C-alpha cells in the first residue's frame, strides 16, 4: 500500500543522523527522486516563493557558489510551492536581469508533499509558503544538518559552504570543529571517555589546556 502524505506527517519530522525522507518530485530538470542523488551530498533548500526579492538574492548567491559546492561533491536542489512554469520563468528572469544562470533543479511542490515530509512549512510564518530551510544530506542519504531561517532573512551561503567543509572534515578525520572554524584552522580532538584516556590525553602532544579540551592541526 502506498504511504499517504498523512502517514508521512505522522512519522514525524526529519531527524539528524537518520535517513532523509525519500521523495519523488517534478523539477525544472524533470522528475527527480532523492535516490537520484545517492553518491553525492545534497543541499535540499526551500524558499518562500518565486519572483520575490530576498529569494532572488539567495538564488544568485547559490548559483555563484555552485562550483564550490561541486568541488566538494555537493549537488543543490531548490524547492517552493510554485509550478515548474513559474520556476522556469523566474530562472530565465534572473538570467536576463542579473546575468546569472541557475544551474540546479528546483522542485515544483504544488501539493506540498516534499514540504510536508521535511516540515518546511511553518504555519506561524505562512501557511502557503515554505520557510527558508536547508537540509544537508550526505552521499549515503543520511540527514546531517538542518538550518531554518525566517521569511525576512536571506541565508548566508558562505556559512552553508563552511558547514559542508566542517562535516566532511569530521567524517574524514574523526574530529569536531570549534566555533567559527574554517578549513586550515585547528580542530577539536574528541574528549577522552575514561579516566585512563584522560590521563593519557595530557601526554598526547595536542594543545591541551585541560584534559577535556584538545586541539590539533590537520
Ligand atoms: C522575499 O524573498 O523577498 C520574501 C519572500 C517572502 C516574504 C518576505 C520576503
mmCIF file of C-alpha atoms and ligand atoms in Angstrom:
data_model
loop_
_atom_site.group_PDB
_atom_site.id
_atom_site.type_symbol
_atom_site.label_atom_id
_atom_site.label_comp_id
_atom_site.label_asym_id
_atom_site.label_seq_id
_atom_site.Cartn_x
_atom_site.Cartn_y
_atom_site.Cartn_z
ATOM 1 C CA UNK A 1 0.000 0.000 0.000
ATOM 2 C CA UNK A 2 1.272 3.475 -0.868
ATOM 3 C CA UNK A 3 2.219 5.652 2.070
ATOM 4 C CA UNK A 4 -0.163 8.613 2.262
ATOM 5 C CA UNK A 5 1.010 12.154 2.996
ATOM 6 C CA UNK A 6 -0.799 11.920 6.353
ATOM 7 C CA UNK A 7 1.145 8.761 7.274
ATOM 8 C CA UNK A 8 4.355 10.559 6.375
ATOM 9 C CA UNK A 9 3.347 13.508 8.574
ATOM 10 C CA UNK A 10 2.554 11.113 11.415
ATOM 11 C CA UNK A 11 6.001 9.565 11.033
ATOM 12 C CA UNK A 12 7.392 12.874 12.306
ATOM 13 C CA UNK A 13 9.811 15.437 11.023
ATOM 14 C CA UNK A 14 13.288 14.563 9.826
ATOM 15 C CA UNK A 15 15.938 13.995 12.449
ATOM 16 C CA UNK A 16 19.701 14.274 12.328
ATOM 17 C CA UNK A 17 21.701 11.141 11.540
ATOM 18 C CA UNK A 18 18.642 9.288 10.254
ATOM 19 C CA UNK A 19 17.829 8.583 6.591
ATOM 20 C CA UNK A 20 16.444 11.691 4.886
ATOM 21 C CA UNK A 21 12.795 11.243 3.829
ATOM 22 C CA UNK A 22 12.588 9.708 0.359
ATOM 23 C CA UNK A 23 10.781 11.746 -2.285
ATOM 24 C CA UNK A 24 9.903 11.798 -5.952
ATOM 25 C CA UNK A 25 9.129 15.237 -7.342
ATOM 26 C CA UNK A 26 8.616 17.240 -10.511
ATOM 27 C CA UNK A 27 11.506 19.662 -11.016
ATOM 28 C CA UNK A 28 12.861 22.027 -13.633
ATOM 29 C CA UNK A 29 15.215 19.151 -14.587
ATOM 30 C CA UNK A 30 12.430 16.561 -14.896
ATOM 31 C CA UNK A 31 11.246 14.038 -12.309
ATOM 32 C CA UNK A 32 13.836 13.528 -9.570
ATOM 33 C CA UNK A 33 13.995 11.193 -6.582
ATOM 34 C CA UNK A 34 16.165 11.521 -3.506
ATOM 35 C CA UNK A 35 17.786 8.258 -4.623
ATOM 36 C CA UNK A 36 18.994 10.008 -7.809
ATOM 37 C CA UNK A 37 21.425 11.994 -5.628
ATOM 38 C CA UNK A 38 22.867 8.896 -3.889
ATOM 39 C CA UNK A 39 26.663 9.024 -4.096
ATOM 40 C CA UNK A 40 26.715 12.853 -3.920
ATOM 41 C CA UNK A 41 25.960 15.103 -0.999
ATOM 42 C CA UNK A 42 22.800 17.143 -1.458
ATOM 43 C CA UNK A 43 21.691 20.534 -0.204
ATOM 44 C CA UNK A 44 17.900 20.499 -0.417
ATOM 45 C CA UNK A 45 16.679 24.020 0.292
ATOM 46 C CA UNK A 46 13.311 25.714 0.238
ATOM 47 C CA UNK A 47 12.417 29.336 -0.491
ATOM 48 C CA UNK A 48 9.071 31.068 0.127
ATOM 49 C CA UNK A 49 8.138 31.964 -3.436
ATOM 50 C CA UNK A 50 9.427 32.658 -6.939
ATOM 51 C CA UNK A 51 9.723 36.287 -8.109
ATOM 52 C CA UNK A 52 10.440 37.651 -4.626
ATOM 53 C CA UNK A 53 13.485 39.813 -3.922
ATOM 54 C CA UNK A 54 15.200 38.066 -0.991
ATOM 55 C CA UNK A 55 14.788 34.680 -2.713
ATOM 56 C CA UNK A 56 16.266 36.163 -5.880
ATOM 57 C CA UNK A 57 19.394 37.240 -3.984
ATOM 58 C CA UNK A 58 19.639 33.760 -2.454
ATOM 59 C CA UNK A 59 19.333 32.030 -5.826
ATOM 60 C CA UNK A 60 22.034 34.270 -7.285
ATOM 61 C CA UNK A 61 24.293 33.508 -4.286
ATOM 62 C CA UNK A 62 23.677 29.735 -4.517
ATOM 63 C CA UNK A 63 24.295 29.779 -8.294
ATOM 64 C CA UNK A 64 27.533 31.728 -7.867
ATOM 65 C CA UNK A 65 28.789 29.260 -5.248
ATOM 66 C CA UNK A 66 27.604 26.167 -7.176
ATOM 67 C CA UNK A 67 31.146 25.430 -8.485
ATOM 68 C CA UNK A 68 32.482 25.459 -4.895
ATOM 69 C CA UNK A 69 29.751 23.028 -3.809
ATOM 70 C CA UNK A 70 30.519 20.837 -6.848
ATOM 71 C CA UNK A 71 34.232 20.697 -5.865
ATOM 72 C CA UNK A 72 33.070 19.188 -2.546
ATOM 73 C CA UNK A 73 30.791 16.641 -4.254
ATOM 74 C CA UNK A 74 27.636 18.551 -3.294
ATOM 75 C CA UNK A 75 24.554 18.946 -5.512
ATOM 76 C CA UNK A 76 21.970 21.688 -4.922
ATOM 77 C CA UNK A 77 18.196 21.373 -5.253
ATOM 78 C CA UNK A 78 15.704 24.172 -4.549
ATOM 79 C CA UNK A 79 12.014 23.867 -3.686
ATOM 80 C CA UNK A 80 8.962 26.053 -3.341
ATOM 81 C CA UNK A 81 5.193 25.701 -3.599
ATOM 82 C CA UNK A 82 5.202 27.027 -7.160
ATOM 83 C CA UNK A 83 4.795 25.376 -10.551
ATOM 84 C CA UNK A 84 7.605 24.346 -12.889
ATOM 85 C CA UNK A 85 6.379 27.073 -15.287
ATOM 86 C CA UNK A 86 6.864 29.675 -12.566
ATOM 87 C CA UNK A 87 10.312 28.278 -11.664
ATOM 88 C CA UNK A 88 11.400 28.296 -15.314
ATOM 89 C CA UNK A 89 10.125 31.844 -15.857
ATOM 90 C CA UNK A 90 11.841 33.097 -12.679
ATOM 91 C CA UNK A 91 15.166 31.396 -13.532
ATOM 92 C CA UNK A 92 15.021 32.970 -17.002
ATOM 93 C CA UNK A 93 14.210 36.336 -15.424
ATOM 94 C CA UNK A 94 17.235 36.044 -13.092
ATOM 95 C CA UNK A 95 19.483 35.250 -16.046
ATOM 96 C CA UNK A 96 18.056 38.137 -18.099
ATOM 97 C CA UNK A 97 18.211 40.797 -15.354
ATOM 98 C CA UNK A 98 21.159 39.669 -13.218
ATOM 99 C CA UNK A 99 23.249 37.685 -15.729
ATOM 100 C CA UNK A 100 23.269 34.552 -13.530
ATOM 101 C CA UNK A 101 22.226 31.128 -14.830
ATOM 102 C CA UNK A 102 20.567 28.842 -12.275
ATOM 103 C CA UNK A 103 22.361 25.500 -12.740
ATOM 104 C CA UNK A 104 20.461 23.357 -10.221
ATOM 105 C CA UNK A 105 16.963 21.796 -10.298
ATOM 106 C CA UNK A 106 14.026 23.400 -8.479
ATOM 107 C CA UNK A 107 11.213 21.199 -7.146
ATOM 108 C CA UNK A 108 7.670 22.313 -8.017
ATOM 109 C CA UNK A 109 5.967 21.216 -4.804
ATOM 110 C CA UNK A 110 2.447 22.386 -5.597
ATOM 111 C CA UNK A 111 0.832 19.676 -3.433
ATOM 112 C CA UNK A 112 3.297 20.407 -0.576
ATOM 113 C CA UNK A 113 4.250 16.733 -0.465
ATOM 114 C CA UNK A 114 8.006 17.218 -0.051
ATOM 115 C CA UNK A 115 7.485 20.344 2.088
ATOM 116 C CA UNK A 116 5.270 18.296 4.416
ATOM 117 C CA UNK A 117 7.721 15.400 4.581
ATOM 118 C CA UNK A 118 10.534 17.738 5.598
ATOM 119 C CA UNK A 119 8.483 20.153 7.740
ATOM 120 C CA UNK A 120 9.308 23.148 5.547
ATOM 121 C CA UNK A 121 6.004 24.997 6.088
ATOM 122 C CA UNK A 122 5.891 26.881 9.386
ATOM 123 C CA UNK A 123 2.233 27.935 9.767
ATOM 124 C CA UNK A 124 3.202 30.618 12.285
ATOM 125 C CA UNK A 125 5.060 32.325 9.436
ATOM 126 C CA UNK A 126 2.989 31.348 6.413
ATOM 127 C CA UNK A 127 0.504 28.592 5.615
ATOM 128 C CA UNK A 128 1.106 28.859 1.880
ATOM 129 C CA UNK A 129 4.881 29.303 1.613
ATOM 130 C CA UNK A 130 7.885 27.273 2.693
ATOM 131 C CA UNK A 131 10.286 28.925 5.120
ATOM 132 C CA UNK A 132 13.979 29.194 4.249
ATOM 133 C CA UNK A 133 15.047 25.647 5.188
ATOM 134 C CA UNK A 134 18.324 23.926 4.369
ATOM 135 C CA UNK A 135 18.789 20.165 4.649
ATOM 136 C CA UNK A 136 22.290 18.747 4.236
ATOM 137 C CA UNK A 137 22.080 15.111 3.125
ATOM 138 C CA UNK A 138 25.240 13.051 2.733
ATOM 139 C CA UNK A 139 26.277 10.657 -0.042
ATOM 140 C CA UNK A 140 24.568 7.777 1.805
ATOM 141 C CA UNK A 141 21.237 9.611 2.112
ATOM 142 C CA UNK A 142 21.683 10.446 5.811
ATOM 143 C CA UNK A 143 20.407 13.810 7.031
ATOM 144 C CA UNK A 144 23.444 15.546 8.531
ATOM 145 C CA UNK A 145 22.340 19.133 9.252
ATOM 146 C CA UNK A 146 19.268 21.369 9.165
ATOM 147 C CA UNK A 147 19.070 25.168 9.134
ATOM 148 C CA UNK A 148 15.850 27.197 9.322
ATOM 149 C CA UNK A 149 15.666 30.899 8.534
ATOM 150 C CA UNK A 150 12.573 33.097 8.581
ATOM 151 C CA UNK A 151 10.935 34.629 5.534
ATOM 152 C CA UNK A 152 12.541 38.013 6.052
ATOM 153 C CA UNK A 153 16.188 36.929 6.362
ATOM 154 C CA UNK A 154 18.319 35.809 3.437
ATOM 155 C CA UNK A 155 20.704 32.961 4.225
ATOM 156 C CA UNK A 156 24.490 33.156 4.459
ATOM 157 C CA UNK A 157 25.757 30.856 1.691
ATOM 158 C CA UNK A 158 29.350 31.001 2.943
ATOM 159 C CA UNK A 159 28.082 29.515 6.204
ATOM 160 C CA UNK A 160 26.423 26.658 4.322
ATOM 161 C CA UNK A 161 29.717 26.004 2.493
ATOM 162 C CA UNK A 162 31.575 26.178 5.836
ATOM 163 C CA UNK A 163 29.115 23.662 7.287
ATOM 164 C CA UNK A 164 29.868 21.242 4.424
ATOM 165 C CA UNK A 165 33.624 21.691 4.997
ATOM 166 C CA UNK A 166 33.177 21.037 8.730
ATOM 167 C CA UNK A 167 31.019 17.914 8.231
ATOM 168 C CA UNK A 168 33.367 16.480 5.614
ATOM 169 C CA UNK A 169 36.432 17.210 7.811
ATOM 170 C CA UNK A 170 34.714 15.464 10.758
ATOM 171 C CA UNK A 171 33.969 12.417 8.610
ATOM 172 C CA UNK A 172 37.455 12.236 7.147
ATOM 173 C CA UNK A 173 39.486 12.841 10.315
ATOM 174 C CA UNK A 174 37.196 11.782 13.180
ATOM 175 C CA UNK A 175 37.365 15.246 14.760
ATOM 176 C CA UNK A 176 34.952 18.030 15.694
ATOM 177 C CA UNK A 177 35.243 21.703 14.754
ATOM 178 C CA UNK A 178 35.138 24.713 17.081
ATOM 179 C CA UNK A 179 33.014 27.844 16.787
ATOM 180 C CA UNK A 180 33.635 29.819 13.601
ATOM 181 C CA UNK A 181 36.084 27.154 12.341
ATOM 182 C CA UNK A 182 37.354 27.475 8.806
ATOM 183 C CA UNK A 183 39.464 24.994 6.790
ATOM 184 C CA UNK A 184 43.141 25.334 7.731
ATOM 185 C CA UNK A 185 42.395 26.140 11.376
ATOM 186 C CA UNK A 186 42.926 23.791 14.324
ATOM 187 C CA UNK A 187 40.228 21.214 15.087
ATOM 188 C CA UNK A 188 38.903 19.658 18.288
ATOM 189 C CA UNK A 189 40.052 16.158 19.271
ATOM 190 C CA UNK A 190 37.046 14.296 20.757
ATOM 191 C CA UNK A 191 37.284 14.279 24.589
ATOM 192 C CA UNK A 192 38.543 11.173 26.407
ATOM 193 C CA UNK A 193 35.836 8.792 27.632
ATOM 194 C CA UNK A 194 37.633 7.106 30.537
ATOM 195 C CA UNK A 195 39.877 8.162 33.421
ATOM 196 C CA UNK A 196 42.759 6.325 31.822
ATOM 197 C CA UNK A 197 42.236 8.078 28.479
ATOM 198 C CA UNK A 198 42.021 11.430 30.325
ATOM 199 C CA UNK A 199 45.437 10.805 31.887
ATOM 200 C CA UNK A 200 46.919 9.754 28.550
ATOM 201 C CA UNK A 201 45.423 12.790 26.840
ATOM 202 C CA UNK A 202 47.554 15.145 28.925
ATOM 203 C CA UNK A 203 50.660 13.495 27.402
ATOM 204 C CA UNK A 204 49.339 13.113 23.834
ATOM 205 C CA UNK A 205 51.128 16.152 22.395
ATOM 206 C CA UNK A 206 47.982 18.084 21.446
ATOM 207 C CA UNK A 207 47.294 21.677 22.506
ATOM 208 C CA UNK A 208 45.513 20.639 25.757
ATOM 209 C CA UNK A 209 44.713 23.379 28.321
ATOM 210 C CA UNK A 210 42.825 20.715 30.284
ATOM 211 C CA UNK A 211 42.041 17.016 29.859
ATOM 212 C CA UNK A 212 38.672 17.511 28.115
ATOM 213 C CA UNK A 213 39.814 20.181 25.660
ATOM 214 C CA UNK A 214 42.362 19.306 22.973
ATOM 215 C CA UNK A 215 43.070 20.959 19.650
ATOM 216 C CA UNK A 216 45.295 19.836 16.830
ATOM 217 C CA UNK A 217 46.166 20.803 13.253
ATOM 218 C CA UNK A 218 45.015 18.510 10.464
HETATM 219 C C1 LIG B 1 11.418 37.668 -0.404
HETATM 220 O O1 LIG B 1 12.002 36.702 -0.888
HETATM 221 O O2 LIG B 1 11.709 38.810 -0.696
HETATM 222 C C2 LIG B 1 10.338 37.437 0.591
HETATM 223 C C3 LIG B 1 9.513 36.326 0.469
HETATM 224 C C4 LIG B 1 8.521 36.115 1.413
HETATM 225 C C5 LIG B 1 8.350 37.011 2.465
HETATM 226 C C6 LIG B 1 9.207 38.095 2.591
HETATM 227 C C7 LIG B 1 10.212 38.307 1.655
#
